[in-house]
PDB file of C-alpha atoms in Angstrom:
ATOM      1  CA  UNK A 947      92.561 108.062 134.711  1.00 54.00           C
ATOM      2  CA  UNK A 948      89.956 109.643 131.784  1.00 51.00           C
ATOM      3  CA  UNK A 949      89.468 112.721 130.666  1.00 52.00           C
ATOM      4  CA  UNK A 950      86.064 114.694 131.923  1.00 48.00           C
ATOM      5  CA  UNK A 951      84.968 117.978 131.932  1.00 40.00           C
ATOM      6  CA  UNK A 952      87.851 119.050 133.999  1.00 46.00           C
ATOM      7  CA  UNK A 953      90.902 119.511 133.101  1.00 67.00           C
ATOM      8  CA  UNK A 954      94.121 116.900 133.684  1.00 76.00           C
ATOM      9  CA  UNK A 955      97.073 118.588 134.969  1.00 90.00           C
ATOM     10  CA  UNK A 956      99.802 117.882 132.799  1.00 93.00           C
ATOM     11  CA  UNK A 957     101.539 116.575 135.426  1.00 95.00           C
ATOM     12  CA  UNK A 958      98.855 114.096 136.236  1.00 95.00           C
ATOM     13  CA  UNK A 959      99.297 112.908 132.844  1.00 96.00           C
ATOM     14  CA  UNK A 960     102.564 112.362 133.039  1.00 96.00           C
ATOM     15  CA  UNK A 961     103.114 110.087 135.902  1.00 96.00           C
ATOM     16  CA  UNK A 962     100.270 108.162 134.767  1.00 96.00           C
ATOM     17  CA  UNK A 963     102.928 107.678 132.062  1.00 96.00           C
ATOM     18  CA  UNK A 964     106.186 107.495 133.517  1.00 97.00           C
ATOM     19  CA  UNK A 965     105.117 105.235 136.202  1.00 95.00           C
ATOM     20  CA  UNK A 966     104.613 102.133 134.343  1.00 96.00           C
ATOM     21  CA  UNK A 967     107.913 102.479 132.771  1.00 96.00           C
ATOM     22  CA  UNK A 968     109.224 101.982 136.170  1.00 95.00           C
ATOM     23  CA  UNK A 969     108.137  98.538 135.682  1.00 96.00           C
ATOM     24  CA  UNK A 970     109.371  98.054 131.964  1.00 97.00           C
ATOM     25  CA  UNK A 971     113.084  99.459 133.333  1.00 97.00           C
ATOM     26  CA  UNK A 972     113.042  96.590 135.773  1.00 98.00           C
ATOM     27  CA  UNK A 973     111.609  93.824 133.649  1.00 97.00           C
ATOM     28  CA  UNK A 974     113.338  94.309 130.684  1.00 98.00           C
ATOM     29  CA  UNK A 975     116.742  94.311 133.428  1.00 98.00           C
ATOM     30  CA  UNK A 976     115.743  91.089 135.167  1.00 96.00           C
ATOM     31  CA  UNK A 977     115.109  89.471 131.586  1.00 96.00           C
ATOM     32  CA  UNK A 978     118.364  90.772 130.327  1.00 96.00           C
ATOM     33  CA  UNK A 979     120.081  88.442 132.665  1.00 95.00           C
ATOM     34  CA  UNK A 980     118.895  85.493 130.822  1.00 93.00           C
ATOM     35  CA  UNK A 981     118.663  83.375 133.909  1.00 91.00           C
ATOM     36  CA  UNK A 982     115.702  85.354 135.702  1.00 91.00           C
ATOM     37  CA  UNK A 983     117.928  86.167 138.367  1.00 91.00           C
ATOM     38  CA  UNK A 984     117.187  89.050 140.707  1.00 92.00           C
ATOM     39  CA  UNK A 985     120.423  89.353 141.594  1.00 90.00           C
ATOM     40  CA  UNK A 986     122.196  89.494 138.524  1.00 93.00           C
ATOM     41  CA  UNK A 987     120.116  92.184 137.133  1.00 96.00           C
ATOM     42  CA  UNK A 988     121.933  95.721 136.370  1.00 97.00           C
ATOM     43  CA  UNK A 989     119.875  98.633 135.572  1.00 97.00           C
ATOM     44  CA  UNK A 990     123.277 100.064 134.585  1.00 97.00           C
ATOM     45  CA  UNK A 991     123.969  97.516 132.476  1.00 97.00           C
ATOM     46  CA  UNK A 992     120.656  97.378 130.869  1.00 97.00           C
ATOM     47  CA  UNK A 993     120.828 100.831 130.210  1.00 97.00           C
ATOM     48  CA  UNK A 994     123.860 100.732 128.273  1.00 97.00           C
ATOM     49  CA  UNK A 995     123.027  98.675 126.137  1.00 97.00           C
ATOM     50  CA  UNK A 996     119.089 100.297 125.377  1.00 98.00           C
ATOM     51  CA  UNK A 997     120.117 104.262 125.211  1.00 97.00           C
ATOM     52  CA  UNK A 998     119.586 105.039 122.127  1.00 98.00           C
ATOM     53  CA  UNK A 999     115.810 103.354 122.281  1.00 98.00           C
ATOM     54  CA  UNK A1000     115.310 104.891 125.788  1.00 98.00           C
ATOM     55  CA  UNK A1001     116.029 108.432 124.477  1.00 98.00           C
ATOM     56  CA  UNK A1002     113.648 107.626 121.320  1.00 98.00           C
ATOM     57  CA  UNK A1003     110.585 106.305 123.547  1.00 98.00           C
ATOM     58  CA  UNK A1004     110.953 109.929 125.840  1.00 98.00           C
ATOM     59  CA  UNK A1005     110.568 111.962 122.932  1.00 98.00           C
ATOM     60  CA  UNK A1006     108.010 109.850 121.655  1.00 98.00           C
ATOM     61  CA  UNK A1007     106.341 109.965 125.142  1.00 97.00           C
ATOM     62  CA  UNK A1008     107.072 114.009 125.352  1.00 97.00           C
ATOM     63  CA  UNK A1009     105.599 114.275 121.700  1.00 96.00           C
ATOM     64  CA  UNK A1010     102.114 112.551 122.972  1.00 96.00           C
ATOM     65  CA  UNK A1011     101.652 114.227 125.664  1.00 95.00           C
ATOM     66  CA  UNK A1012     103.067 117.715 124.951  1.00 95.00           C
ATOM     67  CA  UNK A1013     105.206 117.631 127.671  1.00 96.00           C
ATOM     68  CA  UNK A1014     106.801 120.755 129.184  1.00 96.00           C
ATOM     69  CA  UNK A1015     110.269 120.023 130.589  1.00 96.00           C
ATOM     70  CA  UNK A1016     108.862 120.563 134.331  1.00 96.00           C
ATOM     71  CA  UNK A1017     106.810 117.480 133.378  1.00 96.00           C
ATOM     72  CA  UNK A1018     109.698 115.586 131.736  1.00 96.00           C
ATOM     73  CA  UNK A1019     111.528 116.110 134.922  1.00 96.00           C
ATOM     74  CA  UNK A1020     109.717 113.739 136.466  1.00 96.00           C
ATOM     75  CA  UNK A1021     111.618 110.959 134.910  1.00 95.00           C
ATOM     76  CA  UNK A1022     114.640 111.976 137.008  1.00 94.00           C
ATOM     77  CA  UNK A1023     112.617 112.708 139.883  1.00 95.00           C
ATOM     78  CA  UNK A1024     111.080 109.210 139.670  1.00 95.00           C
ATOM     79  CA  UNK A1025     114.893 107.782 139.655  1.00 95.00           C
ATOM     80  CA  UNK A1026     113.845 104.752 136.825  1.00 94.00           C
ATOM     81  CA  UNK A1027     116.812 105.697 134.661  1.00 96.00           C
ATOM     82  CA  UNK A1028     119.555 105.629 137.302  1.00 95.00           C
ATOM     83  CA  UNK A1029     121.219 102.704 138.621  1.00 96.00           C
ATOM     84  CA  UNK A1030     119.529 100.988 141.345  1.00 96.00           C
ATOM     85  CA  UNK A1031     118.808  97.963 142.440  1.00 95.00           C
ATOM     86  CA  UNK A1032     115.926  95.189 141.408  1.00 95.00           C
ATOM     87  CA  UNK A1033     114.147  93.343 143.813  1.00 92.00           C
ATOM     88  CA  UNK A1034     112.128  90.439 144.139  1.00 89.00           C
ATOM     89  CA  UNK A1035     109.398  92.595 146.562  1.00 89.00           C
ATOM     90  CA  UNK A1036     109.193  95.203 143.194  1.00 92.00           C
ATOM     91  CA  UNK A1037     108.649  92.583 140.763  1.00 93.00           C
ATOM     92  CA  UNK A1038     105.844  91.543 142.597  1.00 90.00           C
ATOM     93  CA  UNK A1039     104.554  94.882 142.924  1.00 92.00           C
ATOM     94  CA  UNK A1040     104.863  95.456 139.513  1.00 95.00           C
ATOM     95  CA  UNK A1041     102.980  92.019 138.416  1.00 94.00           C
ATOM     96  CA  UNK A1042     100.177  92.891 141.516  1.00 93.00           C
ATOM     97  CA  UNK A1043     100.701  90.028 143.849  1.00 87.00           C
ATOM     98  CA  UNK A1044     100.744  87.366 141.317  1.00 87.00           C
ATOM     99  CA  UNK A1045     102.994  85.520 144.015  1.00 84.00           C
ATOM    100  CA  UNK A1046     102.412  84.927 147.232  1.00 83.00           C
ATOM    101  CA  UNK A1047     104.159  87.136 149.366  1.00 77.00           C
ATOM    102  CA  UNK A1048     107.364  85.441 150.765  1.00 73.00           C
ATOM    103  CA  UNK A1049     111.212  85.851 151.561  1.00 68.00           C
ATOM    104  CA  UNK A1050     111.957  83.174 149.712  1.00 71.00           C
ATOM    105  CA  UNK A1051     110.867  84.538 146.128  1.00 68.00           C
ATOM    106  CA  UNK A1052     114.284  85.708 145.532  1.00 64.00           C
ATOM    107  CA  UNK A1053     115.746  82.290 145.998  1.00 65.00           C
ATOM    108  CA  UNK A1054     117.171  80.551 142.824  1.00 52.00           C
ATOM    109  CA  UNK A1055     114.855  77.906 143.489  1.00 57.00           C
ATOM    110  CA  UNK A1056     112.281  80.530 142.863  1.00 77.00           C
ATOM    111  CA  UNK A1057     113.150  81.500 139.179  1.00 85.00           C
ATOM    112  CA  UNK A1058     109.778  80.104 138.101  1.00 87.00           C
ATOM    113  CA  UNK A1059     108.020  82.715 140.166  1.00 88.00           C
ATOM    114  CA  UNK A1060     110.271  85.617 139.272  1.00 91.00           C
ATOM    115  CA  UNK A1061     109.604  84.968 135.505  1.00 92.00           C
ATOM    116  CA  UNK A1062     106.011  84.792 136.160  1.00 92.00           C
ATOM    117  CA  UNK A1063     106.273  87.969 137.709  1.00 93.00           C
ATOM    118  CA  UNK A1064     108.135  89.384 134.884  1.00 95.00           C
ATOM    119  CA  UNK A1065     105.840  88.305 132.298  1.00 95.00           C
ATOM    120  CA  UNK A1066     102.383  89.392 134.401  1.00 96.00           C
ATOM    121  CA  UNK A1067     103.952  92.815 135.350  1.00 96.00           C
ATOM    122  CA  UNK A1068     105.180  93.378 131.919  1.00 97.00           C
ATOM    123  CA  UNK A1069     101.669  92.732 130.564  1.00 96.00           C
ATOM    124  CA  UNK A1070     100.177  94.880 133.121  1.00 97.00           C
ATOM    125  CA  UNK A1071     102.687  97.889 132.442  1.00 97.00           C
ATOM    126  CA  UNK A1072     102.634  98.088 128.994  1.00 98.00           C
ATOM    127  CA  UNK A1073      98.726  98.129 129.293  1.00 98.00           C
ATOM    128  CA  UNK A1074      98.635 100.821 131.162  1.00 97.00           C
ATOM    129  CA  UNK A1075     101.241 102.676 129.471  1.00 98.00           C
ATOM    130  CA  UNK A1076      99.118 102.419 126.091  1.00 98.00           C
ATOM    131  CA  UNK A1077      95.932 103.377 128.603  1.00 98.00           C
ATOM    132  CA  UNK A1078      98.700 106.632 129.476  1.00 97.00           C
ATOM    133  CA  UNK A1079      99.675 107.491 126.211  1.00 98.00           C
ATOM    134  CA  UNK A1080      95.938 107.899 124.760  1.00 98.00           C
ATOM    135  CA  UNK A1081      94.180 109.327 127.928  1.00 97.00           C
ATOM    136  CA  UNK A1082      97.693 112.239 127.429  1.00 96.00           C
ATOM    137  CA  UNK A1083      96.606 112.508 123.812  1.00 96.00           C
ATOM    138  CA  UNK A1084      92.597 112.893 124.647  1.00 95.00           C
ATOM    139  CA  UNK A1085      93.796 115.375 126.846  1.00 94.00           C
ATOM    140  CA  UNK A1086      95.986 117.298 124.752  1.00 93.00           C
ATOM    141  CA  UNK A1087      93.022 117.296 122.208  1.00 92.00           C
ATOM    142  CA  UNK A1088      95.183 115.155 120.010  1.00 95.00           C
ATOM    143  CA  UNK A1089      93.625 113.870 117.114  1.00 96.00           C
ATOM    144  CA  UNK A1090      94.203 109.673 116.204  1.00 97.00           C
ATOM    145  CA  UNK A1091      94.902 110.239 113.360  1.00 96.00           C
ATOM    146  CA  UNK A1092      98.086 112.705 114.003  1.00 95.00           C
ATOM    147  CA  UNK A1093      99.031 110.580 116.940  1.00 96.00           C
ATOM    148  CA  UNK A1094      98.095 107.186 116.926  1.00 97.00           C
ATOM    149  CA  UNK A1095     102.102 106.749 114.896  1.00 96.00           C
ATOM    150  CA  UNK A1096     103.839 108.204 117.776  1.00 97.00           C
ATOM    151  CA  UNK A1097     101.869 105.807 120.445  1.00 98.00           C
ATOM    152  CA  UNK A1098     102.496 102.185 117.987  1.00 98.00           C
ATOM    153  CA  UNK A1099     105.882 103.641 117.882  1.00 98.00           C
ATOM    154  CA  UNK A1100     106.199 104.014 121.363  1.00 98.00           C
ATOM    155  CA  UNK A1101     104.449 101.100 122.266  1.00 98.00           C
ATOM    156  CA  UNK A1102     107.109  98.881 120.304  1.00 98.00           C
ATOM    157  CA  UNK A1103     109.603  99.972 121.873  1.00 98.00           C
ATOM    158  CA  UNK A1104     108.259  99.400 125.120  1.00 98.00           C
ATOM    159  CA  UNK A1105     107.885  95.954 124.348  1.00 98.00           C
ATOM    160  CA  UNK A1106     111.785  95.257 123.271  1.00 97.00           C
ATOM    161  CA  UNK A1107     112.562  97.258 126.441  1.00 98.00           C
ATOM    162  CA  UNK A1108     110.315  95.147 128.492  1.00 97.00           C
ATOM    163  CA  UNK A1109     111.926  91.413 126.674  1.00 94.00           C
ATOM    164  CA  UNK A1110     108.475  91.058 124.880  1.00 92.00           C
ATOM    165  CA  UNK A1111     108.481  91.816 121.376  1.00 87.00           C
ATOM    166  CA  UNK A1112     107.676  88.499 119.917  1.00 88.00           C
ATOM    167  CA  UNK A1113     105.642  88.555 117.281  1.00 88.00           C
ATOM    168  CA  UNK A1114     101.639  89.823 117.724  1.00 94.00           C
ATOM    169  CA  UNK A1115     102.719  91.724 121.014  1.00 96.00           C
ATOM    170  CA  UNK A1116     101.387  94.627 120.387  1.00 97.00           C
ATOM    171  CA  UNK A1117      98.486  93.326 118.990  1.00 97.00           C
ATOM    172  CA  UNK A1118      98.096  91.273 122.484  1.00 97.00           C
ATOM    173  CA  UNK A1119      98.823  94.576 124.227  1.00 98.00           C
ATOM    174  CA  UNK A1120      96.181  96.664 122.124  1.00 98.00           C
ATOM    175  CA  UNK A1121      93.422  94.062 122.902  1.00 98.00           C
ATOM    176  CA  UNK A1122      94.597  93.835 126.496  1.00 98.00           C
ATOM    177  CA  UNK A1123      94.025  97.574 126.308  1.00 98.00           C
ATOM    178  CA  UNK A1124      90.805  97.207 124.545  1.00 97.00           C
ATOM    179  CA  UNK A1125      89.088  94.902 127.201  1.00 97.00           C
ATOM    180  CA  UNK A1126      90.445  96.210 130.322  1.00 96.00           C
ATOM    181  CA  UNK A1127      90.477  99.788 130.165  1.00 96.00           C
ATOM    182  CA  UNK A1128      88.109 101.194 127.156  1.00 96.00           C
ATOM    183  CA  UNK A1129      84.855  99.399 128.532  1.00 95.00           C
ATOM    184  CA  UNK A1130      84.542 101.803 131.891  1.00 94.00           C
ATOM    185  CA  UNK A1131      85.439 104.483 129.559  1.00 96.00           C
ATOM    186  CA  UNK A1132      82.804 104.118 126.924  1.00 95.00           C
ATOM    187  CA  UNK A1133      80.039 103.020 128.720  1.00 93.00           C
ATOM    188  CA  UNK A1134      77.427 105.731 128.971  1.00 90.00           C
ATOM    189  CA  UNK A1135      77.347 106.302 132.602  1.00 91.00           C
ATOM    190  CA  UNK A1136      80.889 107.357 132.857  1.00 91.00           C
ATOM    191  CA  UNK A1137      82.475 110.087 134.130  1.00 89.00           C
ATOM    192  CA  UNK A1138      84.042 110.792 130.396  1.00 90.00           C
ATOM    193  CA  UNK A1139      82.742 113.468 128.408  1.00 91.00           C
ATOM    194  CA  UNK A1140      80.994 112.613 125.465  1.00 93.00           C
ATOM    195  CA  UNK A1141      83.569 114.012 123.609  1.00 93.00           C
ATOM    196  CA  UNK A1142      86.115 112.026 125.524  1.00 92.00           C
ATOM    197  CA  UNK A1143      83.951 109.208 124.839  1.00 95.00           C
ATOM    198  CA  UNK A1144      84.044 109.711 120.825  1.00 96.00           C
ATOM    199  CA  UNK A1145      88.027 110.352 121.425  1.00 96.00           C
ATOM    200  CA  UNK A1146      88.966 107.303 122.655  1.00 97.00           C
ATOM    201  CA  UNK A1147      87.025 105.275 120.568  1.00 97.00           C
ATOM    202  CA  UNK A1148      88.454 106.667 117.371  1.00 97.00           C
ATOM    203  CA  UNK A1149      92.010 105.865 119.538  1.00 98.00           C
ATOM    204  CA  UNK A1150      90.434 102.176 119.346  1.00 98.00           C
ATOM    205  CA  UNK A1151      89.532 102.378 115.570  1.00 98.00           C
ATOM    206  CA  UNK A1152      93.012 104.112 114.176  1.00 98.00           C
ATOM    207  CA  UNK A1153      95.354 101.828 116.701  1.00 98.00           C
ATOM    208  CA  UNK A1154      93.461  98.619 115.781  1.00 97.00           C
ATOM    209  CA  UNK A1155      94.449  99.358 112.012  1.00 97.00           C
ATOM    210  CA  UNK A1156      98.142 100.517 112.654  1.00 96.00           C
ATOM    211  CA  UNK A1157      98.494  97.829 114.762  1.00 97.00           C
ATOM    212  CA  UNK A1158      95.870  94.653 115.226  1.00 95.00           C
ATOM    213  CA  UNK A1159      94.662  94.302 111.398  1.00 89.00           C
TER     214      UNK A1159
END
């Protein structure tokens, strides 16, 4: 999603946000387990243990995006934060067919696959949760400069969430970012604004510094 002459509905905005962290819940629970095994992964568990960095990366999220509650709620409607259950077939969803398709990927044999999974779809989510968290900004006409903190915040602690906050992952996330999504943004023939155009490219400027020096 950009931003063009029309506007987003907020509410647009946020799923475009609170979907990917669908796939950081589930990740960062499969990793958790230490074994990459489906089966022993407990959202529940997970939770627990990651409250007090869930609660900071929703208001960081609500703070980006201006949220109204009504578009909070969709959080709860989209059922990340409650106990349920992982699956192999979501992984896989969440990592865009890296795997063959199979009933055998949530075999132990297949713990290989599953962290493959885990460590495409995490890469995947997390870009397009930074892609989120700017295009929200850009919408909310949100300068970089007064909210470029907020998003390297955020994006941090999507990474520990997610079991992938070695060192330079931002960094690898930002240029991820930089290469997959900004390129049909800024090219002149796009359906952004020029404004929108000159708004996420000072994104790319102030987020490289804060976080890619």
């Amino acid at each position: 999603m950009t931003v063009n002459d029309s506007a987003v509905p907020e509410q647009a905005l946020a799923r475009e946000i609170f979907g990917p962290l669908g796939g950081v819940v589930e990740i960062g629970a499969v990793a958790a387990t230490g074994t990459w095994d489906v089966a022993r992964a407990s959202v529940a568990g997970w939770l627990s243990r990651h409250r007090s960095e869930v609660d900071r990366l929703l208001v960081l999220l609500r703070e980006t995006g201006q949220f109204s509650e009504l578009s909070m709620a969709i959080v709860d409607e989209l059922s990340w934060l409650r106990d349920h259950p992982v699956t192999a077939p979501s992984l896989l969803l969440w990592a865009v067919g890296i795997e063959e398709i199979t009933p055998r990927l949530e075999d132990l044999g297949q713990l290989r696959a599953v962290r493959r999974m885990c460590r495409t779809g995490a890469d995947l989510r997390l870009t397009r949760l930074l892609q989120a968290m700017v295009t929200a900004a850009v919408a909310g006409r949100r300068t970089a400069d007064d909210s470029a903190g907020e998003i390297a915040e955020a994006l941090d602690i999507a990474l520990l969430l997610a079991n992938r906050s070695e060192p330079a992952a931002a960094a690898t996330v930002f240029r991820m970012w930089r290469t997959a999504c900004l390129p049909d943004i800024l090219r002149p023939d796009s359906d952004a604004t020029a404004a929108g155009r000159s708004a996420f490219r000072s994104f790319a400027h102030v987020l490289e510094d804060r976080i890619d020096p």
